[in-house]
Amino acid sequence: MKRVITYGTFDLLHYGHINLLRRAKEQGDYLVVALSTDEFNWKEKHKKCYFSYEQRKQLLEAIRYVDLVIPEQNWEQKAKDIKEYHIDTFVMGDDWAGKFDFLRDEGCEVIYFNRTPEISSSQIKHDFREGISECSDMPYPSNQRRQKMRLFIWGTGRLVGKVVGKHIDIECVEGFIDNDTSKKEYMGKRVYSPNEMLEMEYDAICVANLYAGEIYGQCQSIGIDLRKVIFLYNNCAMQDMNRDYGFVETVLGREYAEIVKKRYHVVRGVEADGDLFLGEETGEYYSNDYVRIKSFELAVKEIRKRKIAGAVAEVGVFRGEFAQYINRAFPDSTCYLFDTFEGFDANEALDELKRGNCTNAFVEAYKQTNIGMVLDKMKHLDKIVIKQGFFPESLDGLEDVFIFVSLDVDFENSIYEGLKYFYPRVLEGGFIFVHDYNSDLAGVEKAVDRYESEQRVRLCKMPLCDANGTLVIMK
Ligand code: C2G
């Protein structure tokens, strides 16, 4: 018996899916369909299905080509499934062409079939939203209907050249929009002012310039329907302004929609996926400290490029929110975690309170931690060395060389002692992140200034715009 497998969401089951399943079954005698669970779809594909997993499973099981439906819960399960279900052939639509070739190493044939053109679950949702239907009295086949989509491009500058002709054919463009009313015609099409658009019928407006923020506000104030506006660039800092990627995909197609989706991040990280840290799940703390963690990820990339080896450390671990990323980024490095794990040194805290560098509430809050809570967050436990106590006494004669250190001890004296011990021991190409340098914890910046003047060194410094004003020191 020849066994075949394929994977998918199969939401709003349509003839494109059926074509795929039919051709998949033709490859063998037994077809397994790995159906994306609702959680997997939401977390990994940012897709909200119309039908639940159980409903989609019920529909698939009613199809005569399908012999077994199993859950798809993560991207990595394919190799295991092939073994577990003794699969001979893996099949996908060619929008995934090349993505799963590695499965051939499992001794499995990999086939990509042409997608059935222009139909997709997101297209169906869009059409129903717009009251368009395949069997309407208008005899347009859906691809012509797309060309009948009244699509406008906002912008007449250099970025338009990167979009039109490459991702959107000019014959699909009804016209252009520009605030510069002196522009009347562009690429052979009429140029409208934003206010003129209020009199126009439009299905989609693609903003192809770097003024997403201003244009978003302008649409809001003059009454352009933001549900139909797609920001192709610069679509925002932390929150993607494009609201419905089903609509974006309908207008732009899946491939270009994916490109646009990856553009919105503050920092184009290693994978520019925004919600992954070095390609892995990030955990809920991530979005609270996005810029520091994403900057750290880029520092990790630089350290790895330099191929330097050494230990890593954090002084001032608290609950391990940042230390977890350090440990994950350097799985081969000893990771020293310095903290009392019971709160600040009472004398130093008293001193900082007197100097007005912090408040009682601040001091109290930092007692809420313990070693177990920290270790629970660590991925490479075997690399963790707990150094409990007050710094620098907790060094306890430690000698090592470092490639990354995080100093997050909030108070002047501890930061100063941290720089004094670690800076000379960080290898060239290594980094120190000093947390709270630009914050209301005034002792931190004083410590750095004091270290530079007393040690007569000029540090290579780069302040970050993250939540707590981290200072990056490069060696
Ligand atoms: N498909 C097709 N023609 C269409 C639409 C979809 O051939 N008009 C194919 C897709 O290429 C895919 C399968 O039908 O092979 C299921 O499509 P989706 O539900 O969109 O699958 P997707 O969300 O891309 O999930 O791990 C792989 C993913 O789970 C695939």
Coordinates of C-alpha atoms and ligand atoms in Angstrom, one line a residue:
M1 CA 0.0 0.0 0.0
K2 CA 1.4 3.4 -1.1
R3 CA 0.7 6.1 1.6
V4 CA 0.5 9.8 0.9
I5 CA 0.4 12.8 3.2
T6 CA -0.4 16.5 2.8
Y7 CA -0.8 19.4 5.2
G8 CA -3.1 22.4 5.3
T9 CA -5.7 24.6 6.9
F10 CA -8.5 23.7 4.5
D11 CA -10.8 26.5 5.8
L12 CA -13.9 27.2 3.8
L13 CA -13.3 24.0 1.8
H14 CA -13.3 24.9 -1.9
Y15 CA -12.5 23.3 -5.3
G16 CA -8.9 24.3 -5.1
H17 CA -8.5 22.1 -2.0
I18 CA -10.5 19.3 -3.6
N19 CA -8.2 19.4 -6.7
L20 CA -5.2 19.1 -4.4
L21 CA -6.7 16.2 -2.4
R22 CA -7.8 14.3 -5.6
R23 CA -4.3 14.6 -7.1
A24 CA -2.7 13.6 -3.8
K25 CA -4.8 10.5 -3.6
E26 CA -3.9 9.6 -7.2
Q27 CA -0.3 9.3 -5.9
G28 CA -1.1 6.2 -3.8
D29 CA -3.7 4.1 -2.0
Y30 CA -4.0 5.9 1.4
L31 CA -4.1 9.6 2.0
V32 CA -3.4 11.2 5.4
V33 CA -4.3 14.9 5.8
A34 CA -2.5 16.8 8.5
L35 CA -5.0 19.5 9.4
S36 CA -3.6 22.7 11.0
T37 CA -5.1 23.2 14.5
D38 CA -6.7 26.5 15.4
E39 CA -3.8 27.3 17.7
F40 CA -1.2 26.5 15.1
N41 CA -3.0 28.6 12.5
W42 CA -3.2 31.6 14.9
K43 CA 0.3 31.4 16.4
E44 CA 2.2 30.4 13.3
K45 CA 0.2 31.7 10.3
H46 CA -1.7 34.5 11.9
K47 CA -4.9 32.9 10.4
K48 CA -8.3 33.0 12.1
C49 CA -10.4 30.2 10.5
Y50 CA -14.0 30.5 9.8
F51 CA -14.5 26.9 10.7
S52 CA -13.0 25.3 13.8
Y53 CA -10.6 22.5 13.7
E54 CA -13.3 19.9 14.5
Q55 CA -15.6 21.3 11.7
R56 CA -12.8 21.4 9.2
K57 CA -11.9 17.8 10.2
Q58 CA -15.5 16.7 9.7
L59 CA -15.6 18.2 6.2
L60 CA -12.3 16.5 5.2
E61 CA -13.3 13.1 6.6
A62 CA -16.4 13.3 4.3
I63 CA -14.2 13.5 1.2
R64 CA -13.8 10.2 -0.5
Y65 CA -10.1 10.9 -1.3
V66 CA -9.3 11.3 2.4
D67 CA -8.5 8.2 4.6
L68 CA -7.2 9.8 7.8
V69 CA -7.1 13.3 9.3
I70 CA -4.4 14.1 12.0
P71 CA -3.7 17.4 13.7
E72 CA -0.9 19.7 12.4
Q73 CA 0.4 21.4 15.6
N74 CA 3.8 22.7 14.5
W75 CA 6.0 23.2 11.5
E76 CA 8.5 20.5 12.7
Q77 CA 6.3 17.4 12.9
K78 CA 6.5 16.5 9.2
A79 CA 9.6 14.2 9.4
K80 CA 8.1 12.5 12.5
D81 CA 4.7 12.0 10.7
I82 CA 6.4 10.5 7.7
K83 CA 8.0 7.9 9.9
E84 CA 5.0 7.3 12.1
Y85 CA 2.5 6.9 9.3
H86 CA 5.0 5.1 6.9
I87 CA 4.5 7.7 4.3
D88 CA 5.9 7.2 0.7
T89 CA 4.8 10.5 -0.8
F90 CA 4.5 14.1 0.6
V91 CA 2.3 16.4 -1.5
M92 CA 1.7 20.2 -1.3
G93 CA 0.5 23.0 -3.6
D94 CA 3.3 24.8 -5.4
D95 CA 2.9 27.9 -3.3
W96 CA 5.1 25.8 -1.0
A97 CA 7.4 24.7 -3.7
G98 CA 10.9 24.0 -2.3
K99 CA 9.9 24.5 1.3
F100 CA 9.8 20.8 2.2
D101 CA 12.4 19.3 -0.1
F102 CA 14.3 18.3 3.0
L103 CA 11.8 15.6 3.5
R104 CA 13.4 13.7 0.6
D105 CA 16.2 12.9 3.2
E106 CA 13.6 10.9 5.0
G107 CA 13.3 8.7 1.9
C108 CA 10.0 10.3 1.0
E109 CA 9.0 11.5 -2.4
V110 CA 8.0 15.2 -2.4
I111 CA 5.6 16.5 -5.0
Y112 CA 4.3 20.1 -5.5
F113 CA 1.1 20.4 -7.6
N114 CA 0.1 23.7 -9.3
R115 CA -2.3 25.5 -7.1
T116 CA -5.8 26.0 -8.6
P117 CA -5.5 29.6 -9.8
E118 CA -7.2 32.5 -8.0
I119 CA -9.4 30.7 -5.6
S120 CA -8.5 30.8 -1.9
S121 CA -10.2 30.8 1.5
S122 CA -9.2 34.5 1.9
Q123 CA -10.6 35.3 -1.5
I124 CA -13.9 33.8 -0.5
K125 CA -14.0 35.8 2.7
H126 CA -13.2 39.0 0.8
D127 CA -15.7 38.4 -1.9
F128 CA -18.5 37.7 0.6
R129 CA -17.5 40.8 2.5
E130 CA -17.7 42.8 -0.8
G131 CA -20.9 41.0 -1.9
I132 CA -19.0 39.5 -4.9
S133 CA -19.8 35.9 -5.9
E134 CA -18.6 33.6 -8.5
C135 CA -22.2 32.8 -9.6
S136 CA -23.2 36.5 -9.7
D137 CA -24.8 37.6 -13.0
M138 CA -21.5 39.2 -14.0
P139 CA -19.8 36.6 -16.1
Y140 CA -16.3 37.5 -14.8
P141 CA -14.1 34.4 -14.1
S142 CA -12.5 35.4 -10.7
N143 CA -9.1 36.3 -12.1
Q144 CA -10.8 38.9 -14.4
R145 CA -12.8 40.0 -11.3
R146 CA -9.5 40.7 -9.6
Q147 CA -8.5 42.8 -12.6
K148 CA -11.9 44.5 -12.1
M149 CA -10.9 45.2 -8.5
R150 CA -10.8 49.0 -8.2
L151 CA -7.3 49.2 -6.9
F152 CA -5.5 52.6 -6.2
I153 CA -1.9 53.2 -5.3
W154 CA -1.2 56.0 -2.9
G155 CA 2.1 57.6 -3.8
T156 CA 3.9 58.6 -7.0
G157 CA 7.5 58.3 -5.8
R158 CA 10.4 55.9 -5.9
L159 CA 8.8 53.1 -3.9
V160 CA 5.9 52.9 -6.4
G161 CA 8.5 51.7 -8.9
K162 CA 9.3 48.8 -6.6
V163 CA 5.7 47.8 -6.4
V164 CA 4.0 48.4 -9.8
G165 CA 5.2 46.1 -12.5
K166 CA 6.9 43.8 -9.8
H167 CA 4.1 42.9 -7.5
I168 CA 1.0 44.7 -8.9
D169 CA 0.5 45.0 -12.7
I170 CA -0.2 48.5 -13.9
E171 CA -3.3 47.3 -15.7
C172 CA -4.7 46.4 -12.3
V173 CA -4.3 50.0 -11.1
E174 CA -7.3 52.2 -11.5
G175 CA -5.4 55.3 -10.5
F176 CA -2.9 57.0 -8.1
I177 CA -3.4 59.1 -5.1
D178 CA -1.2 62.0 -4.0
N179 CA -1.4 65.0 -1.7
D180 CA 0.5 67.0 -4.3
T181 CA -2.4 68.3 -6.3
S182 CA 0.0 69.5 -9.1
K183 CA 0.4 65.8 -10.1
K184 CA -2.4 65.0 -12.5
E185 CA -1.1 61.9 -14.3
Y186 CA 1.4 59.1 -13.4
M187 CA 2.4 55.9 -15.3
G188 CA -0.5 56.7 -17.7
K189 CA -3.1 56.8 -15.0
R190 CA -4.9 59.7 -13.4
V191 CA -3.7 61.0 -10.0
Y192 CA -6.5 61.8 -7.5
S193 CA -6.2 63.8 -4.3
P194 CA -7.2 62.0 -1.1
N195 CA -10.4 64.1 -0.9
E196 CA -11.4 63.2 -4.4
M197 CA -11.3 59.5 -3.3
L198 CA -14.3 60.2 -1.1
E199 CA -16.3 60.5 -4.3
M200 CA -14.8 57.4 -5.8
E201 CA -15.6 53.7 -5.6
Y202 CA -12.6 51.7 -4.5
D203 CA -11.9 48.1 -3.4
A204 CA -8.4 48.6 -2.2
I205 CA -5.8 51.4 -1.7
C206 CA -2.2 50.3 -1.4
V207 CA 0.1 52.9 0.3
A208 CA 3.5 52.8 -1.4
N209 CA 5.5 55.3 0.5
L210 CA 7.1 55.9 3.9
Y211 CA 4.4 58.1 5.3
A212 CA 2.2 55.3 6.7
G213 CA 1.6 57.1 10.0
E214 CA 0.6 60.4 8.5
I215 CA -1.6 58.7 5.8
Y216 CA -3.2 56.5 8.4
G217 CA -4.2 59.7 10.3
Q218 CA -5.3 61.4 7.1
C219 CA -7.6 58.5 6.2
Q220 CA -9.1 58.5 9.6
S221 CA -9.7 62.3 9.6
I222 CA -11.2 62.6 6.1
G223 CA -13.1 59.3 6.1
I224 CA -11.3 56.9 3.8
D225 CA -12.2 53.3 4.8
L226 CA -9.1 52.0 6.5
R227 CA -10.4 48.5 6.1
K228 CA -9.5 48.8 2.4
V229 CA -6.1 50.5 2.9
I230 CA -3.0 48.3 2.8
F231 CA 0.3 49.8 4.0
L232 CA 3.1 48.3 1.9
Y233 CA 5.9 50.0 3.8
N234 CA 6.8 51.5 7.1
N235 CA 3.5 50.2 8.3
C236 CA 4.4 50.9 11.8
A237 CA 6.6 50.4 14.8
M238 CA 5.2 47.7 17.0
Q239 CA 1.6 47.1 15.9
D240 CA 1.1 46.3 12.2
M241 CA -1.4 48.8 10.8
N242 CA -2.6 46.2 8.2
R243 CA -5.6 44.8 10.0
D244 CA -6.6 41.8 7.9
Y245 CA -4.0 39.8 6.1
G246 CA -6.8 37.8 4.5
F247 CA -7.8 41.0 2.6
V248 CA -4.1 41.8 2.0
E249 CA -3.6 38.4 0.5
T250 CA -6.7 38.7 -1.7
V251 CA -5.4 42.0 -3.1
L252 CA -1.7 41.3 -3.3
G253 CA -1.6 37.5 -3.5
R254 CA 0.0 35.3 -0.8
E255 CA 3.7 35.8 -1.7
Y256 CA 3.7 39.6 -1.6
A257 CA 1.4 39.6 1.4
E258 CA 4.1 37.6 3.3
I259 CA 6.7 40.2 2.3
V260 CA 4.6 43.1 3.5
K261 CA 3.8 41.3 6.8
K262 CA 7.5 41.0 7.6
R263 CA 8.2 44.6 7.0
Y264 CA 6.4 46.1 10.0
H265 CA 8.9 45.5 12.7
V266 CA 10.8 48.2 14.5
V267 CA 14.1 46.4 14.0
R268 CA 14.6 44.1 11.0
G269 CA 15.8 41.2 13.2
V270 CA 17.7 38.2 12.2
E271 CA 14.6 36.6 10.6
A272 CA 12.6 39.8 10.4
D273 CA 9.8 37.7 11.7
G274 CA 9.4 39.9 14.7
D275 CA 7.8 37.4 17.0
L276 CA 10.7 34.9 17.0
F277 CA 14.0 35.1 18.9
L278 CA 16.7 33.4 16.8
G279 CA 14.0 31.5 15.0
E280 CA 12.3 30.2 18.2
E281 CA 9.2 31.1 20.2
T282 CA 9.9 34.0 22.4
G283 CA 7.5 33.9 25.4
E284 CA 5.2 36.6 26.6
Y285 CA 7.9 38.9 28.1
Y286 CA 9.3 39.6 24.6
S287 CA 6.8 42.3 23.5
N288 CA 7.4 44.2 26.8
D289 CA 11.1 44.6 26.0
Y290 CA 11.1 44.2 22.2
V291 CA 13.8 46.7 21.3
R292 CA 16.3 45.5 23.9
I293 CA 15.8 41.8 23.0
K294 CA 15.8 42.4 19.3
S295 CA 18.9 44.5 19.6
F296 CA 20.5 41.8 21.7
E297 CA 19.6 39.3 19.0
L298 CA 21.4 41.4 16.4
A299 CA 24.4 41.7 18.9
V300 CA 24.3 37.9 19.1
K301 CA 24.6 37.8 15.3
E302 CA 27.7 40.0 15.4
I303 CA 29.3 37.9 18.2
R304 CA 28.6 34.7 16.2
K305 CA 30.1 36.2 13.1
R306 CA 33.3 37.0 15.1
K307 CA 33.4 33.3 16.2
I308 CA 34.6 34.3 19.6
A309 CA 34.1 31.9 22.5
G310 CA 33.6 32.8 26.2
A311 CA 31.2 32.9 29.1
V312 CA 28.1 35.1 29.4
A313 CA 26.7 36.7 32.5
E314 CA 24.0 38.8 33.9
V315 CA 24.4 40.8 37.1
G316 CA 20.9 41.6 38.4
V317 CA 18.8 38.7 37.2
F318 CA 15.6 39.4 39.1
R319 CA 13.1 36.9 37.6
G320 CA 15.3 35.9 34.7
E321 CA 13.2 37.6 32.0
F322 CA 16.3 38.8 30.0
A323 CA 18.7 36.1 31.3
Q324 CA 16.6 33.5 29.5
Y325 CA 17.5 35.0 26.2
I326 CA 21.2 35.2 27.0
N327 CA 21.2 31.5 28.0
R328 CA 19.2 30.6 24.8
A329 CA 21.4 32.6 22.5
F330 CA 24.7 31.1 23.8
P331 CA 24.0 27.4 24.4
D332 CA 27.7 26.5 24.5
S333 CA 28.7 29.3 27.0
T334 CA 28.7 29.1 30.8
C335 CA 26.0 31.5 31.9
Y336 CA 26.8 33.1 35.3
L337 CA 23.7 34.5 37.0
F338 CA 24.6 37.0 39.8
D339 CA 21.9 38.0 42.2
T340 CA 20.8 37.8 45.8
F341 CA 17.6 36.4 44.5
E342 CA 16.1 38.1 47.6
G343 CA 16.3 41.8 46.7
F344 CA 18.9 44.5 47.0
D345 CA 21.7 44.9 49.5
A346 CA 19.9 46.8 52.3
N347 CA 22.7 49.4 52.8
E348 CA 23.1 50.1 49.1
A349 CA 19.3 50.4 48.8
L350 CA 19.2 52.8 51.8
D351 CA 22.0 54.9 50.2
E352 CA 20.2 55.1 46.8
L353 CA 17.0 56.0 48.6
K354 CA 18.8 58.8 50.4
R355 CA 20.2 60.1 47.1
G356 CA 16.7 60.0 45.7
N357 CA 17.8 57.5 43.0
C358 CA 14.8 55.2 43.7
T359 CA 11.7 54.7 45.8
N360 CA 10.8 52.3 48.6
A361 CA 8.2 50.6 46.4
F362 CA 11.0 50.0 43.9
V363 CA 13.2 48.4 46.5
E364 CA 10.3 46.2 47.8
A365 CA 9.3 45.0 44.3
Y366 CA 12.7 43.5 43.8
K367 CA 12.3 41.0 46.7
Q368 CA 9.7 39.2 44.7
T369 CA 11.9 36.5 43.1
N370 CA 13.7 33.2 43.8
I371 CA 16.2 30.9 42.2
G372 CA 13.6 28.3 41.1
M373 CA 11.5 30.9 39.3
V374 CA 14.7 31.9 37.4
L375 CA 15.9 28.4 36.5
D376 CA 12.4 27.4 35.2
K377 CA 12.9 29.9 32.4
M378 CA 16.4 28.6 31.3
K379 CA 16.6 26.4 28.2
H380 CA 20.2 25.2 28.7
L381 CA 20.2 24.5 32.5
D382 CA 23.5 22.6 32.2
K383 CA 25.2 25.9 31.4
I384 CA 23.8 27.9 34.3
V385 CA 26.0 28.8 37.3
I386 CA 24.2 30.6 40.0
K387 CA 26.3 33.2 41.9
Q388 CA 24.0 34.1 44.8
G389 CA 25.0 37.0 47.0
F390 CA 25.9 40.7 46.8
F391 CA 28.0 41.8 43.9
P392 CA 31.1 42.0 43.7
E393 CA 31.6 39.7 46.8
S394 CA 29.6 37.0 44.9
L395 CA 32.4 36.9 42.3
D396 CA 34.2 34.8 44.9
G397 CA 37.5 35.0 42.9
L398 CA 35.9 34.0 39.6
E399 CA 38.3 34.2 36.6
D400 CA 36.8 33.8 33.1
V401 CA 36.5 35.6 29.8
F402 CA 33.2 36.8 28.5
I403 CA 31.5 37.5 25.2
F404 CA 28.3 39.0 26.5
V405 CA 27.4 40.6 29.9
S406 CA 24.2 42.2 31.0
L407 CA 24.6 44.7 34.0
D408 CA 21.2 45.3 35.4
V409 CA 21.8 46.2 39.1
D410 CA 20.2 49.6 39.0
F411 CA 22.5 51.2 41.5
E412 CA 25.6 53.2 41.0
N413 CA 28.1 51.2 43.1
S414 CA 27.1 47.8 41.7
I415 CA 27.2 49.0 38.1
Y416 CA 30.6 50.6 38.7
E417 CA 31.9 47.3 40.3
G418 CA 30.4 45.4 37.4
L419 CA 32.2 47.5 34.8
K420 CA 35.4 47.3 36.8
Y421 CA 35.3 43.5 36.8
F422 CA 33.8 42.6 33.4
Y423 CA 35.0 45.3 31.0
P424 CA 38.6 44.1 31.1
R425 CA 37.4 40.5 30.8
V426 CA 35.1 40.9 27.8
L427 CA 36.8 39.7 24.6
E428 CA 37.2 42.0 21.6
G429 CA 33.9 41.7 19.6
G430 CA 32.0 41.1 22.9
F431 CA 29.2 43.3 24.2
I432 CA 28.0 44.7 27.6
F433 CA 24.4 45.8 28.0
V434 CA 24.0 48.3 30.8
H435 CA 20.3 48.4 31.7
D436 CA 18.6 51.6 32.9
Y437 CA 21.5 53.9 31.7
N438 CA 18.9 56.4 30.3
S439 CA 16.2 56.0 33.0
D440 CA 15.2 57.6 36.3
L441 CA 17.8 55.3 38.0
A442 CA 20.3 58.1 37.9
G443 CA 23.1 56.1 39.6
V444 CA 23.6 54.0 36.5
E445 CA 24.8 56.8 34.1
K446 CA 26.9 58.2 37.0
A447 CA 28.6 54.8 37.4
V448 CA 29.5 54.6 33.7
D449 CA 30.8 58.2 33.7
R450 CA 32.8 57.4 36.9
Y451 CA 34.3 54.3 35.4
E452 CA 35.4 56.1 32.3
S453 CA 37.0 58.9 34.2
E454 CA 38.6 56.8 37.0
Q455 CA 39.9 54.1 34.7
R456 CA 40.8 56.6 32.0
V457 CA 39.0 54.6 29.3
R458 CA 36.7 55.8 26.6
L459 CA 34.0 53.2 26.1
C460 CA 32.5 52.5 22.7
K461 CA 29.0 53.3 23.6
M462 CA 25.6 53.2 21.9
P463 CA 22.4 54.1 23.8
L464 CA 19.3 52.2 22.8
C465 CA 15.7 53.5 22.6
D466 CA 14.4 50.5 24.5
A467 CA 11.9 50.6 27.4
N468 CA 14.7 51.1 30.1
G469 CA 17.3 53.1 28.1
T470 CA 19.9 50.4 27.8
L471 CA 23.5 51.4 27.0
V472 CA 25.4 49.1 24.7
I473 CA 29.1 48.9 25.2
M474 CA 31.1 47.2 22.5
K475 CA 34.6 45.8 22.9
Ligands
C2G1 N1 -4.4 24.8 -2.5 C1 -4.4 24.7 -3.9 N2 -5.1 25.5 -4.6 C2 -5.8 26.6 -4.0 C3 -5.7 26.7 -2.6 C4 -5.0 25.8 -1.9 O1 -3.8 23.7 -4.4 N3 -6.5 27.4 -4.8 C5 -3.6 23.8 -1.8 C6 -2.4 24.5 -1.0 O2 -1.3 24.7 -1.8 C7 -2.1 23.5 0.1 C8 -3.5 22.9 0.4 O3 -4.4 23.2 -0.8 O4 -1.3 22.5 -0.4 C9 -4.2 23.5 1.6 O5 -4.2 24.9 1.4 P1 -4.3 25.8 2.7 O6 -5.4 25.4 3.6 O7 -4.2 27.3 2.3 O8 -2.9 25.4 3.4 P2 -1.9 26.4 4.2 O9 -2.6 27.3 5.1 O10 -1.0 26.9 3.2 O11 -1.2 25.3 5.1 O12 2.5 22.9 6.9 C10 1.9 23.4 5.7 C11 0.7 24.3 6.0 O13 -0.1 23.7 7.0 C12 0.0 24.6 4.7

